[in-house]
mmCIF file of C-alpha atoms in Angstrom:
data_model
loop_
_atom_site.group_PDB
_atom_site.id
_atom_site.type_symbol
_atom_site.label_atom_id
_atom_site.label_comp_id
_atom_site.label_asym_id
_atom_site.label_seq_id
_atom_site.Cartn_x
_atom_site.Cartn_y
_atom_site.Cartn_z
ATOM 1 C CA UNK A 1289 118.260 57.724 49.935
ATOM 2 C CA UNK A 1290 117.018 61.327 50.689
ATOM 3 C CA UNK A 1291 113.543 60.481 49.992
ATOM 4 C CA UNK A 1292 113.592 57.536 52.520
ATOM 5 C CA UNK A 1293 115.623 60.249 55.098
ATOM 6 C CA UNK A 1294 112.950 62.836 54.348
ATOM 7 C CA UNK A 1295 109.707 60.069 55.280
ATOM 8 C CA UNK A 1296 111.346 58.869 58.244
ATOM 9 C CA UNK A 1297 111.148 62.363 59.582
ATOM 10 C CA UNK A 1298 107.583 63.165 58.222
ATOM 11 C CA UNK A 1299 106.767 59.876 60.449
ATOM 12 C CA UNK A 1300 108.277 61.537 63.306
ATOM 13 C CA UNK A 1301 106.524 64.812 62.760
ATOM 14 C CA UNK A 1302 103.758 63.514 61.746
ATOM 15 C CA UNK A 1303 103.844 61.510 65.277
ATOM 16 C CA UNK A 1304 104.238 64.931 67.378
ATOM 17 C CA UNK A 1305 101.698 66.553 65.647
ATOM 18 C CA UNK A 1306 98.936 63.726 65.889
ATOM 19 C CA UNK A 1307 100.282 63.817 69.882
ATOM 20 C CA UNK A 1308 100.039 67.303 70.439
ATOM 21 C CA UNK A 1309 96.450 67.132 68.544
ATOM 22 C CA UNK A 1310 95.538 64.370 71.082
ATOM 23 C CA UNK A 1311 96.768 66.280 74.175
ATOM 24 C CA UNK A 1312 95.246 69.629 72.981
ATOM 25 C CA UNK A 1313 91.823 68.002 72.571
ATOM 26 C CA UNK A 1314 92.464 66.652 76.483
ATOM 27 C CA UNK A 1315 92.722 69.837 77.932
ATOM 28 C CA UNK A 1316 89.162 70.446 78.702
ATOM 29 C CA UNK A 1317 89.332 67.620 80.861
ATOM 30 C CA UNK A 1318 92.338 68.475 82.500
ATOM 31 C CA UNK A 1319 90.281 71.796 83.360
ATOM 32 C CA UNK A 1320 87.507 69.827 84.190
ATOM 33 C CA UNK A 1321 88.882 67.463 86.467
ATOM 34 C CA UNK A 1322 90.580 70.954 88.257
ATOM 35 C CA UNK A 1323 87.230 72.178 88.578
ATOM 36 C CA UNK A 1324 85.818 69.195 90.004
ATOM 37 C CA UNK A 1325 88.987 68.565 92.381
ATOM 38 C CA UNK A 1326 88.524 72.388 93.803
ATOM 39 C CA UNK A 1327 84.874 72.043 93.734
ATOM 40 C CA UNK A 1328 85.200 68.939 96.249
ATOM 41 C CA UNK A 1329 87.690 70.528 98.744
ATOM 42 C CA UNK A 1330 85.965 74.282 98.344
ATOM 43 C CA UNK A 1331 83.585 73.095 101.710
ATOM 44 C CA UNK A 1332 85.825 70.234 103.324
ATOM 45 C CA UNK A 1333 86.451 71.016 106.890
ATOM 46 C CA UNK A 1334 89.929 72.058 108.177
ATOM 47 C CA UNK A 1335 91.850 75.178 109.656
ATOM 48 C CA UNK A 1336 90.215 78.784 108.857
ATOM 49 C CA UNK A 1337 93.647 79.666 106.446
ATOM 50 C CA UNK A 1338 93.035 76.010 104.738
ATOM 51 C CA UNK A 1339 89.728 76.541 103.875
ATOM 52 C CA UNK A 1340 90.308 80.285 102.796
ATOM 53 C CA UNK A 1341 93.496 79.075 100.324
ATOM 54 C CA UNK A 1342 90.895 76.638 98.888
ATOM 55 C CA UNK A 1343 88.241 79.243 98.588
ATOM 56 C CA UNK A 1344 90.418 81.817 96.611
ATOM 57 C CA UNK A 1345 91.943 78.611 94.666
ATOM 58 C CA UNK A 1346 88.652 78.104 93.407
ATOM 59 C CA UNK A 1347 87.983 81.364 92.659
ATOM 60 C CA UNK A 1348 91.020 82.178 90.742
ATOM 61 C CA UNK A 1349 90.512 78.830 88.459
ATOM 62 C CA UNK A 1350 86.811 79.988 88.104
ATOM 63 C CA UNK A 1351 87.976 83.531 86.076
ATOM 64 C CA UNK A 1352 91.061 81.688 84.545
ATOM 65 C CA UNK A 1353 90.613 78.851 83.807
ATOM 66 C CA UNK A 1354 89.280 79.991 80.203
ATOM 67 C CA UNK A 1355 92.899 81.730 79.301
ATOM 68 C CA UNK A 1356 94.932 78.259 80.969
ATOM 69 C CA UNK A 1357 93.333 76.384 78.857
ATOM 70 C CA UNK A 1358 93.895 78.823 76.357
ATOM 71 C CA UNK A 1359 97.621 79.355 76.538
ATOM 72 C CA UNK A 1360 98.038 75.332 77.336
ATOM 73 C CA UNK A 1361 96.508 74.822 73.972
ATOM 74 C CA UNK A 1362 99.134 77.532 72.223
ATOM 75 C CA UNK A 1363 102.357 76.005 74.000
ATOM 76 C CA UNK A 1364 101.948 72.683 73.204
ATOM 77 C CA UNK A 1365 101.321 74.199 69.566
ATOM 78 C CA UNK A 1366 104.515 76.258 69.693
ATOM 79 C CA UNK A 1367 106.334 73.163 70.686
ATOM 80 C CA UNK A 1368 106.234 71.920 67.215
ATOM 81 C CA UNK A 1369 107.908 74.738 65.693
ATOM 82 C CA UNK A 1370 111.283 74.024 64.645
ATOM 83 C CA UNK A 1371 113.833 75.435 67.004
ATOM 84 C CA UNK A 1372 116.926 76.318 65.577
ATOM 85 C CA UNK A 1373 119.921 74.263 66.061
ATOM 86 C CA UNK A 1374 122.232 76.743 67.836
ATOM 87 C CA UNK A 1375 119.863 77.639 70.583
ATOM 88 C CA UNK A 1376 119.515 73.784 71.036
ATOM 89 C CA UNK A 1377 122.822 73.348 71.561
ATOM 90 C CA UNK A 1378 123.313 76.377 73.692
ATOM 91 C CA UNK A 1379 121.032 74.698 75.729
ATOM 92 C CA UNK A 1380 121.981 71.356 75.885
ATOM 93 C CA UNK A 1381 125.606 71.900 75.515
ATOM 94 C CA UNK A 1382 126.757 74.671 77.752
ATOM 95 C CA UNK A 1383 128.571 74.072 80.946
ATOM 96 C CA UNK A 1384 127.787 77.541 82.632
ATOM 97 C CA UNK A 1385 125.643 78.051 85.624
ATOM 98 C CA UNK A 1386 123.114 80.444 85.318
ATOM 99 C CA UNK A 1387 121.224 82.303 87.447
ATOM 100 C CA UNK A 1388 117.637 81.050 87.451
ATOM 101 C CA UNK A 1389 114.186 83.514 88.400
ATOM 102 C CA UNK A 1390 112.713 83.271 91.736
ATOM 103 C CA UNK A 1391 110.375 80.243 91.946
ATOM 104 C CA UNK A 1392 111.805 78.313 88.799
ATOM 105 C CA UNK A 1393 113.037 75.405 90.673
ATOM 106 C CA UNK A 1394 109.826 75.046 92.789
ATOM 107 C CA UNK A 1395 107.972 75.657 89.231
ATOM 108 C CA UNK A 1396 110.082 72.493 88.080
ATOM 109 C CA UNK A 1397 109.443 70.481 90.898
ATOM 110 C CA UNK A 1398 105.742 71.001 90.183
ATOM 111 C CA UNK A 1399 106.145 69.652 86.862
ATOM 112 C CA UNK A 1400 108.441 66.959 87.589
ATOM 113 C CA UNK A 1401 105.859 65.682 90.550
ATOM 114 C CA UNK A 1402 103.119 65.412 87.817
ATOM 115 C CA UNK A 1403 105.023 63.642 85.542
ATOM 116 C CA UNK A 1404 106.533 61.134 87.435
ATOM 117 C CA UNK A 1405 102.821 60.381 88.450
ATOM 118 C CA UNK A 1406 101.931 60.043 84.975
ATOM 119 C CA UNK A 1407 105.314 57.920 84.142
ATOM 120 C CA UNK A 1408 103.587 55.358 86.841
ATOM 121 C CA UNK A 1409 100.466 54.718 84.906
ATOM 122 C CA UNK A 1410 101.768 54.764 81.756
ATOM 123 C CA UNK A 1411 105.810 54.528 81.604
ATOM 124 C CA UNK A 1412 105.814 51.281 79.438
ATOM 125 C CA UNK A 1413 103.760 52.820 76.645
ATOM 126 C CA UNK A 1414 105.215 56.014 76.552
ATOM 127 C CA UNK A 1415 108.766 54.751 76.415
ATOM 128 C CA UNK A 1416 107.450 52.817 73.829
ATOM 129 C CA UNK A 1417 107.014 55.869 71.743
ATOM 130 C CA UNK A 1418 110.043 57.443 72.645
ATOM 131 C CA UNK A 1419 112.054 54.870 71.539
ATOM 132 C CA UNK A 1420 109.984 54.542 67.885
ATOM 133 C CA UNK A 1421 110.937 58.027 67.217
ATOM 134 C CA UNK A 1422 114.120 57.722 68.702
ATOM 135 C CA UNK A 1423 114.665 54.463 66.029
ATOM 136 C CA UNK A 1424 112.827 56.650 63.459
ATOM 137 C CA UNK A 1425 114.949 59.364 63.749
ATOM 138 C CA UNK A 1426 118.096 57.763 64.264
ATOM 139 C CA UNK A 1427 118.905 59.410 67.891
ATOM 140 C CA UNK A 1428 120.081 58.285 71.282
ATOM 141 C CA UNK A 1429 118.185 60.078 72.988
ATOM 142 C CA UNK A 1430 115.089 62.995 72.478
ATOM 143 C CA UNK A 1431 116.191 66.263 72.465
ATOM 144 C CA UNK A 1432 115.396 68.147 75.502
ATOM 145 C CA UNK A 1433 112.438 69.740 74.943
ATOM 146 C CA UNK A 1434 110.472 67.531 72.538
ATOM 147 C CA UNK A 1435 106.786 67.315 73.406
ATOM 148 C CA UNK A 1436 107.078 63.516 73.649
ATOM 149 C CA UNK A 1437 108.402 63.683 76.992
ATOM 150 C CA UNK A 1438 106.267 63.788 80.081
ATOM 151 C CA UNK A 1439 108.007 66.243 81.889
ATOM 152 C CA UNK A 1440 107.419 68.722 78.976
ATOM 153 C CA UNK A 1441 104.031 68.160 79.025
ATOM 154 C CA UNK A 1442 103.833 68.699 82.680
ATOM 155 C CA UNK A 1443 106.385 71.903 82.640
ATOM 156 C CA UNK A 1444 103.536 73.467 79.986
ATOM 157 C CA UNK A 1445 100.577 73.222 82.308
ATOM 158 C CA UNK A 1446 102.155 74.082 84.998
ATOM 159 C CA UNK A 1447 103.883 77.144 82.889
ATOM 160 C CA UNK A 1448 100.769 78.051 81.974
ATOM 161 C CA UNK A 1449 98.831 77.918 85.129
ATOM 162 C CA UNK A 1450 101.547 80.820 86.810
ATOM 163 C CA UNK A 1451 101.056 82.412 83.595
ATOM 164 C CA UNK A 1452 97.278 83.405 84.145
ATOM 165 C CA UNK A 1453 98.263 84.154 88.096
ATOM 166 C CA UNK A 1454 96.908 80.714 89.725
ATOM 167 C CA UNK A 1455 99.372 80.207 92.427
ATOM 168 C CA UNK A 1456 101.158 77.240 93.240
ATOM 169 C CA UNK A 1457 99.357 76.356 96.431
ATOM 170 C CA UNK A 1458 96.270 75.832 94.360
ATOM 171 C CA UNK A 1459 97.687 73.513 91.698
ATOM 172 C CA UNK A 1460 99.290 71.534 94.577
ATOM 173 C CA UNK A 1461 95.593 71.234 95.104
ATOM 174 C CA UNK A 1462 94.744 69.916 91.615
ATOM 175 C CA UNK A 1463 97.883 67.646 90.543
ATOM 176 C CA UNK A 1464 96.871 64.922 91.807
ATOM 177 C CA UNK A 1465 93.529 65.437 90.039
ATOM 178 C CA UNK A 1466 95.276 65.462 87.026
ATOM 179 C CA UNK A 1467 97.527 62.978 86.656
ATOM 180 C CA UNK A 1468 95.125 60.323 85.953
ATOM 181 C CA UNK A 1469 93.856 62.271 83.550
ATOM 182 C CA UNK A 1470 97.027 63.296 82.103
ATOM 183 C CA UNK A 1471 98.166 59.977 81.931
ATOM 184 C CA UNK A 1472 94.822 58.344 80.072
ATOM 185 C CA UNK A 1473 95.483 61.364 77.116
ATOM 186 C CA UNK A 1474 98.964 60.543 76.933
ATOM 187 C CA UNK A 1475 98.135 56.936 76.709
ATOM 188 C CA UNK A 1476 95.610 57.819 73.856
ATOM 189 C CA UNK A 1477 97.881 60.271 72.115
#
């Protein structure tokens, strides 16, 4: 009975992995399609302050986008490392409030915006997944947390972009850019 316990979670992992492979290998063209997006705006008409936000926008991606793609590539990685089980239920489990940093809701927002955009195109399929693994592994529900949710996805890039000091005006500018293509890789994956 172990053996059959211990395959039914190698199908699972196995799952994740090949996902986080697929996304991983999509991140170029989530940097293209940035580049592209800022590229089109960088000479659109509009107020003086518009057009200066989408000038240093485009500048900013120009020397980082190298280390987003970068540090995307390593936190979807690190989400496959097993977490151990009392900081999951710390997490989950805890009724306390907590003080939260400056900009952390608006940081969530961000993500949540992009994937609800992606959960339009591709909501069917996806939840398909989720409840495979869900089956497989013999849960009600995905942890929070687990790559296979959008809004992880999402809260990676967009973790990623502060990280290397884009700013959140600019990937206003570039979200709905990538959603499409977000949503095609997470089709694929």
């Amino acid at each position: 009975m172990a053996s059959s316990d211990q395959h039914v979670s190698s199908l699972a992992k196995q799952a994740r992995e090949l996902f986080v492979v697929h996304v991983g290998r999509a991140l170029p063209d989530l940097v293209k399609a940035c580049d592209n997006r800022l590229t089109a705006i960088l000479d659109q008409a509009g107020p003086a302050r518009e057009m200066q936000e989408r000038r240093d926008a485009w500048t900013a991606f120009s020397k980082s986008q190298g280390a987003w793609l970068n540090q995307s590539k390593k936190a979807l990685q690190r989400t496959l490392l097993p977490r151990p089980a009392s900081s999951i239920n710390a997490m989950t489990m805890t009724g306390r409030l907590e003080l939260l940093a400056e900009g952390a809701i608006d940081d969530q927002i961000l993500a949540s915006r992009l994937a609800m955009r992606v959960l339009e195109l591709v909501s069917t399929d996806l939840n398909e997944l989720r409840l495979r693994i869900q089956h497989l592994e013999k849960r009600q529900e995905l942890p929070r947390g687990d790559v296979l949710l959008p809004d992880v996805v999402a809260r990676i890039l967009v973790d990623q972009w502060l990280d290397v000091q884009m700013t959140r005006e600019a990937w206003a500018l570039v979200q709905d850019a990538l959603s499409p293509v977000l949503a095609k890789t997470m089709h694929a994956a």
